[in-house]
PDB file of C-alpha atoms in Angstrom:
ATOM      1  CA  LEU A1372      13.216  18.358 -37.495  1.00 47.00           C
ATOM      2  CA  ASP A1373      12.359  16.498 -40.726  1.00 59.00           C
ATOM      3  CA  THR A1374      10.252  13.983 -38.777  1.00 61.00           C
ATOM      4  CA  TYR A1375       8.009  16.781 -37.497  1.00 64.00           C
ATOM      5  CA  ALA A1376       8.250  19.115 -40.502  1.00 72.00           C
ATOM      6  CA  ASP A1377       4.495  19.154 -41.008  1.00 78.00           C
ATOM      7  CA  LYS A1378       3.877  19.927 -37.302  1.00 77.00           C
ATOM      8  CA  VAL A1379       6.601  22.500 -36.595  1.00 79.00           C
ATOM      9  CA  LYS A1380       6.612  26.136 -37.617  1.00 84.00           C
ATOM     10  CA  VAL A1381       9.967  27.896 -37.356  1.00 86.00           C
ATOM     11  CA  VAL A1382       9.763  31.645 -36.774  1.00 90.00           C
ATOM     12  CA  TYR A1383      12.882  33.616 -37.614  1.00 90.00           C
ATOM     13  CA  SER A1384      13.966  36.952 -36.187  1.00 91.00           C
ATOM     14  CA  LEU A1385      16.955  38.926 -37.387  1.00 92.00           C
ATOM     15  CA  ASP A1386      17.426  40.323 -33.879  1.00 92.00           C
ATOM     16  CA  ASN A1387      17.821  38.738 -30.452  1.00 89.00           C
ATOM     17  CA  LEU A1388      14.510  39.819 -28.954  1.00 91.00           C
ATOM     18  CA  GLY A1389      15.132  38.267 -25.554  1.00 90.00           C
ATOM     19  CA  PHE A1390      12.885  35.751 -23.811  1.00 91.00           C
ATOM     20  CA  SER A1391       9.747  37.864 -23.422  1.00 95.00           C
ATOM     21  CA  ARG A1392       9.568  39.445 -26.867  1.00 95.00           C
ATOM     22  CA  GLY A1393      10.769  36.209 -28.501  1.00 95.00           C
ATOM     23  CA  ASN A1394       7.919  34.256 -26.916  1.00 96.00           C
ATOM     24  CA  ASN A1395       5.474  37.014 -27.848  1.00 97.00           C
ATOM     25  CA  LEU A1396       6.581  36.791 -31.475  1.00 96.00           C
ATOM     26  CA  ALA A1397       6.272  33.002 -31.481  1.00 95.00           C
ATOM     27  CA  SER A1398       2.814  33.179 -29.883  1.00 96.00           C
ATOM     28  CA  GLU A1399       1.561  35.256 -32.808  1.00 95.00           C
ATOM     29  CA  HIS A1400       2.289  32.300 -35.099  1.00 94.00           C
ATOM     30  CA  ALA A1401       1.160  29.543 -32.749  1.00 93.00           C
ATOM     31  CA  SER A1402      -2.047  27.599 -33.121  1.00 90.00           C
ATOM     32  CA  GLY A1403      -3.720  25.374 -30.577  1.00 90.00           C
ATOM     33  CA  ASP A1404      -5.199  25.774 -27.129  1.00 95.00           C
ATOM     34  CA  PHE A1405      -1.974  25.848 -25.108  1.00 96.00           C
ATOM     35  CA  LEU A1406       1.395  27.583 -25.263  1.00 97.00           C
ATOM     36  CA  PHE A1407       4.499  26.003 -23.760  1.00 96.00           C
ATOM     37  CA  LEU A1408       7.213  28.540 -22.992  1.00 96.00           C
ATOM     38  CA  LEU A1409      10.452  26.601 -22.726  1.00 94.00           C
ATOM     39  CA  ASN A1410      14.050  27.632 -22.102  1.00 92.00           C
ATOM     40  CA  ASN A1411      16.651  26.361 -24.528  1.00 89.00           C
ATOM     41  CA  ASP A1412      18.635  24.724 -21.709  1.00 92.00           C
ATOM     42  CA  THR A1413      16.056  22.017 -20.959  1.00 95.00           C
ATOM     43  CA  VAL A1414      15.575  18.353 -21.839  1.00 95.00           C
ATOM     44  CA  LEU A1415      12.096  16.832 -21.661  1.00 94.00           C
ATOM     45  CA  LEU A1416      11.064  13.264 -20.999  1.00 93.00           C
ATOM     46  CA  LYS A1417       8.805  11.636 -23.603  1.00 92.00           C
ATOM     47  CA  THR A1418       5.835  12.002 -21.232  1.00 94.00           C
ATOM     48  CA  THR A1419       6.407  15.599 -20.079  1.00 95.00           C
ATOM     49  CA  LEU A1420       4.245  17.420 -22.614  1.00 94.00           C
ATOM     50  CA  GLN A1421       1.350  14.972 -22.468  1.00 95.00           C
ATOM     51  CA  SER A1422       1.295  15.091 -18.666  1.00 96.00           C
ATOM     52  CA  LEU A1423       1.120  18.885 -18.733  1.00 97.00           C
ATOM     53  CA  VAL A1424      -1.585  18.948 -21.412  1.00 96.00           C
ATOM     54  CA  ASP A1425      -3.643  16.419 -19.441  1.00 97.00           C
ATOM     55  CA  PHE A1426      -3.377  18.576 -16.315  1.00 98.00           C
ATOM     56  CA  MET A1427      -4.422  21.709 -18.226  1.00 97.00           C
ATOM     57  CA  LYS A1428      -7.461  19.913 -19.623  1.00 97.00           C
ATOM     58  CA  GLU A1429      -8.456  18.774 -16.124  1.00 97.00           C
ATOM     59  CA  HIS A1430      -7.851  22.268 -14.633  1.00 97.00           C
ATOM     60  CA  PRO A1431      -9.188  24.860 -17.101  1.00 96.00           C
ATOM     61  CA  GLU A1432      -9.021  27.519 -14.365  1.00 97.00           C
ATOM     62  CA  ALA A1433      -5.209  27.260 -14.253  1.00 97.00           C
ATOM     63  CA  GLY A1434      -3.318  30.423 -15.021  1.00 97.00           C
ATOM     64  CA  ALA A1435      -0.018  28.643 -15.622  1.00 98.00           C
ATOM     65  CA  ILE A1436       1.614  25.348 -14.753  1.00 98.00           C
ATOM     66  CA  THR A1437       5.160  24.070 -14.556  1.00 98.00           C
ATOM     67  CA  PRO A1438       6.662  20.583 -14.328  1.00 98.00           C
ATOM     68  CA  LYS A1439       9.196  19.381 -11.777  1.00 97.00           C
ATOM     69  CA  LEU A1440      12.532  20.944 -12.721  1.00 96.00           C
ATOM     70  CA  LEU A1441      15.594  18.801 -12.135  1.00 96.00           C
ATOM     71  CA  ASN A1442      19.251  19.810 -12.133  1.00 94.00           C
ATOM     72  CA  GLU A1443      21.721  18.001 -14.354  1.00 93.00           C
ATOM     73  CA  ASP A1444      22.573  15.653 -11.449  1.00 94.00           C
ATOM     74  CA  GLY A1445      18.880  14.778 -10.949  1.00 94.00           C
ATOM     75  CA  SER A1446      18.420  16.895  -7.819  1.00 94.00           C
ATOM     76  CA  LEU A1447      15.327  19.037  -7.453  1.00 95.00           C
ATOM     77  CA  GLN A1448      15.255  22.734  -8.392  1.00 93.00           C
ATOM     78  CA  CYS A1449      13.112  24.781  -6.020  1.00 91.00           C
ATOM     79  CA  PRO A1450      12.444  28.259  -7.453  1.00 88.00           C
ATOM     80  CA  GLY A1451      11.580  31.253  -5.332  1.00 81.00           C
ATOM     81  CA  SER A1452      12.635  32.200  -1.833  1.00 79.00           C
ATOM     82  CA  ILE A1453      13.922  29.809   0.815  1.00 84.00           C
ATOM     83  CA  PHE A1454      10.630  30.222   2.676  1.00 85.00           C
ATOM     84  CA  GLY A1455       8.546  28.641  -0.086  1.00 85.00           C
ATOM     85  CA  ARG A1456      10.828  25.854  -1.283  1.00 89.00           C
ATOM     86  CA  TRP A1457       8.912  23.221   0.685  1.00 92.00           C
ATOM     87  CA  ARG A1458       6.067  23.461  -1.854  1.00 94.00           C
ATOM     88  CA  PHE A1459       8.252  21.940  -4.547  1.00 95.00           C
ATOM     89  CA  TRP A1460       8.861  18.818  -2.446  1.00 94.00           C
ATOM     90  CA  SER A1461       5.235  17.828  -3.090  1.00 95.00           C
ATOM     91  CA  LYS A1462       4.707  14.539  -4.931  1.00 96.00           C
ATOM     92  CA  THR A1463       1.269  15.631  -6.200  1.00 97.00           C
ATOM     93  CA  PRO A1464       0.174  18.778  -8.060  1.00 97.00           C
ATOM     94  CA  ILE A1465      -0.118  21.804  -5.772  1.00 97.00           C
ATOM     95  CA  GLU A1466      -1.048  25.460  -6.136  1.00 97.00           C
ATOM     96  CA  VAL A1467       1.988  27.716  -5.693  1.00 96.00           C
ATOM     97  CA  PRO A1468       2.511  31.492  -5.685  1.00 95.00           C
ATOM     98  CA  PHE A1469       5.498  31.432  -8.043  1.00 94.00           C
ATOM     99  CA  ILE A1470       7.013  29.269 -10.768  1.00 96.00           C
ATOM    100  CA  ALA A1471      10.259  29.651 -12.672  1.00 94.00           C
ATOM    101  CA  GLY A1472       9.946  30.638 -16.304  1.00 94.00           C
ATOM    102  CA  ALA A1473      12.121  27.769 -17.552  1.00 95.00           C
ATOM    103  CA  ALA A1474       9.060  25.692 -18.518  1.00 97.00           C
ATOM    104  CA  VAL A1475       5.574  27.185 -18.377  1.00 98.00           C
ATOM    105  CA  MET A1476       2.346  25.996 -19.978  1.00 98.00           C
ATOM    106  CA  MET A1477      -0.762  28.155 -20.185  1.00 98.00           C
ATOM    107  CA  HIS A1478      -3.904  28.633 -22.237  1.00 98.00           C
ATOM    108  CA  ALA A1479      -3.118  30.550 -25.426  1.00 97.00           C
ATOM    109  CA  SER A1480      -6.205  32.697 -24.826  1.00 97.00           C
ATOM    110  CA  LEU A1481      -4.936  33.710 -21.375  1.00 98.00           C
ATOM    111  CA  TYR A1482      -1.514  34.574 -22.773  1.00 98.00           C
ATOM    112  CA  LYS A1483      -3.253  36.861 -25.253  1.00 96.00           C
ATOM    113  CA  GLU A1484      -5.481  38.336 -22.509  1.00 96.00           C
ATOM    114  CA  MET A1485      -2.342  39.136 -20.472  1.00 96.00           C
ATOM    115  CA  GLY A1486      -0.798  40.850 -23.486  1.00 95.00           C
ATOM    116  CA  GLY A1487       1.922  38.203 -23.536  1.00 97.00           C
ATOM    117  CA  LEU A1488       5.085  38.581 -21.491  1.00 97.00           C
ATOM    118  CA  ASP A1489       6.221  42.122 -20.723  1.00 97.00           C
ATOM    119  CA  GLY A1490       8.588  43.107 -23.532  1.00 96.00           C
ATOM    120  CA  ASN A1491      10.431  45.473 -21.187  1.00 95.00           C
ATOM    121  CA  LEU A1492      12.038  42.397 -19.624  1.00 95.00           C
ATOM    122  CA  PHE A1493      14.758  41.013 -21.916  1.00 91.00           C
ATOM    123  CA  PHE A1494      15.411  37.986 -19.734  1.00 83.00           C
ATOM    124  CA  TYR A1495      15.183  37.329 -16.006  1.00 88.00           C
ATOM    125  CA  ASN A1496      12.252  38.551 -13.938  1.00 94.00           C
ATOM    126  CA  ASP A1497       9.739  37.691 -16.693  1.00 95.00           C
ATOM    127  CA  ASP A1498       8.533  34.812 -14.518  1.00 95.00           C
ATOM    128  CA  ILE A1499       8.033  37.062 -11.483  1.00 95.00           C
ATOM    129  CA  ASP A1500       6.118  39.554 -13.616  1.00 96.00           C
ATOM    130  CA  MET A1501       4.008  36.788 -15.182  1.00 97.00           C
ATOM    131  CA  CYS A1502       3.093  35.311 -11.789  1.00 97.00           C
ATOM    132  CA  MET A1503       2.195  38.734 -10.400  1.00 96.00           C
ATOM    133  CA  THR A1504      -0.003  39.403 -13.443  1.00 97.00           C
ATOM    134  CA  LEU A1505      -1.752  36.038 -13.051  1.00 97.00           C
ATOM    135  CA  LYS A1506      -2.408  36.785  -9.373  1.00 96.00           C
ATOM    136  CA  LYS A1507      -4.019  40.100 -10.344  1.00 95.00           C
ATOM    137  CA  LEU A1508      -6.217  38.169 -12.799  1.00 96.00           C
ATOM    138  CA  MET A1509      -7.015  35.736  -9.949  1.00 97.00           C
ATOM    139  CA  ARG A1510      -5.730  32.744 -11.922  1.00 98.00           C
ATOM    140  CA  PRO A1511      -4.079  29.940  -9.926  1.00 98.00           C
ATOM    141  CA  ILE A1512      -0.548  28.765 -10.649  1.00 98.00           C
ATOM    142  CA  TYR A1513       0.266  25.077 -10.276  1.00 98.00           C
ATOM    143  CA  TYR A1514       3.369  22.977  -9.823  1.00 98.00           C
ATOM    144  CA  VAL A1515       2.863  19.589 -11.512  1.00 98.00           C
ATOM    145  CA  PRO A1516       5.554  17.182 -10.234  1.00 97.00           C
ATOM    146  CA  THR A1517       4.048  14.260 -12.153  1.00 96.00           C
ATOM    147  CA  ALA A1518       5.659  15.841 -15.234  1.00 97.00           C
ATOM    148  CA  GLU A1519       9.380  16.549 -15.173  1.00 96.00           C
ATOM    149  CA  LEU A1520      12.321  17.797 -17.180  1.00 97.00           C
ATOM    150  CA  THR A1521      15.980  18.605 -16.724  1.00 96.00           C
ATOM    151  CA  HIS A1522      16.844  22.302 -16.609  1.00 95.00           C
ATOM    152  CA  TYR A1523      20.542  23.010 -16.986  1.00 91.00           C
ATOM    153  CA  GLY A1524      20.054  26.596 -15.822  1.00 78.00           C
ATOM    154  CA  GLY A1525      21.998  29.609 -16.995  1.00 60.00           C
ATOM    155  CA  LEU A1526      23.565  28.166 -20.148  1.00 54.00           C
ATOM    156  CA  SER A1527      22.427  31.175 -22.175  1.00 55.00           C
ATOM    157  CA  THR A1528      24.068  33.667 -19.840  1.00 54.00           C
ATOM    158  CA  ARG A1529      27.273  31.971 -18.670  1.00 56.00           C
ATOM    159  CA  SER A1530      29.437  33.807 -21.194  1.00 57.00           C
ATOM    160  CA  ARG A1531      28.065  37.275 -20.296  1.00 60.00           C
ATOM    161  CA  LYS A1532      28.000  37.281 -16.513  1.00 71.00           C
ATOM    162  CA  LEU A1533      28.241  41.058 -15.928  1.00 75.00           C
ATOM    163  CA  GLY A1534      25.598  41.851 -18.547  1.00 75.00           C
ATOM    164  CA  SER A1535      23.328  39.156 -17.121  1.00 76.00           C
ATOM    165  CA  LEU A1536      23.790  40.482 -13.598  1.00 79.00           C
ATOM    166  CA  MET A1537      22.992  44.026 -14.710  1.00 85.00           C
ATOM    167  CA  GLU A1538      19.922  42.850 -16.648  1.00 84.00           C
ATOM    168  CA  GLY A1539      18.732  40.950 -13.588  1.00 83.00           C
ATOM    169  CA  TYR A1540      18.932  44.080 -11.410  1.00 88.00           C
ATOM    170  CA  ARG A1541      17.391  46.301 -14.100  1.00 90.00           C
ATOM    171  CA  GLY A1542      14.496  43.890 -14.499  1.00 91.00           C
ATOM    172  CA  GLY A1543      14.101  43.611 -10.746  1.00 90.00           C
ATOM    173  CA  LEU A1544      13.787  47.394 -10.469  1.00 93.00           C
ATOM    174  CA  TYR A1545      11.219  47.410 -13.262  1.00 93.00           C
ATOM    175  CA  VAL A1546       9.137  44.647 -11.630  1.00 94.00           C
ATOM    176  CA  ALA A1547       9.328  46.374  -8.224  1.00 93.00           C
ATOM    177  CA  TYR A1548       8.124  49.633  -9.786  1.00 93.00           C
ATOM    178  CA  LYS A1549       5.354  47.903 -11.748  1.00 95.00           C
ATOM    179  CA  HIS A1550       3.905  45.652  -9.036  1.00 93.00           C
ATOM    180  CA  TYR A1551       4.845  46.874  -5.581  1.00 92.00           C
ATOM    181  CA  PRO A1552       4.368  49.988  -3.428  1.00 93.00           C
ATOM    182  CA  ARG A1553       6.954  52.706  -4.103  1.00 93.00           C
ATOM    183  CA  PHE A1554       8.800  52.079  -0.823  1.00 91.00           C
ATOM    184  CA  VAL A1555       9.621  48.563  -2.085  1.00 90.00           C
ATOM    185  CA  TYR A1556      10.976  50.007  -5.336  1.00 90.00           C
ATOM    186  CA  HIS A1557      13.114  52.566  -3.452  1.00 90.00           C
ATOM    187  CA  THR A1558      14.331  49.916  -0.997  1.00 91.00           C
ATOM    188  CA  TYR A1559      15.324  47.671  -3.915  1.00 85.00           C
ATOM    189  CA  ARG A1560      17.242  50.548  -5.517  1.00 86.00           C
ATOM    190  CA  VAL A1561      19.290  50.974  -2.337  1.00 84.00           C
TER     191      VAL A1561
END
């Protein structure tokens, strides 16, 4: 941290705000054109950030972008349903309907326009909600496989499995109620 002391601003919170509210708090103190929302269980390559910034500069219409996410063993992570996984096999940047929230870059102005991430989502489902919001704003979402990082996945929640499971379902109900017709919400509840 000493090497980057003049470039890093540490924001403290006395409470665990969760992913959404934590990122919202950090965004209030951020400066610059882009925000990079990053899980704490990730490891970037030296070129990851620059590749993402370059893509954002070349695609100002982008709502959000994500790099290629790799598992610890180097295998590819393909977020979303089994029906859309083929998109993440692409070797070149491609527009996608959904990206995982493990590593997301977007324009700071768009983040502010969206009102940040929905603070009703502590963790899990924030990425689904974000993608649905971007679709409503008619902003494309891109997968950028020319940038990559390792995502260890679930390290923050391994010690609290039941609580994490319950939070996942609670958030799923909230997202279904917020974005989908009521029959979807009631079906999800069942």
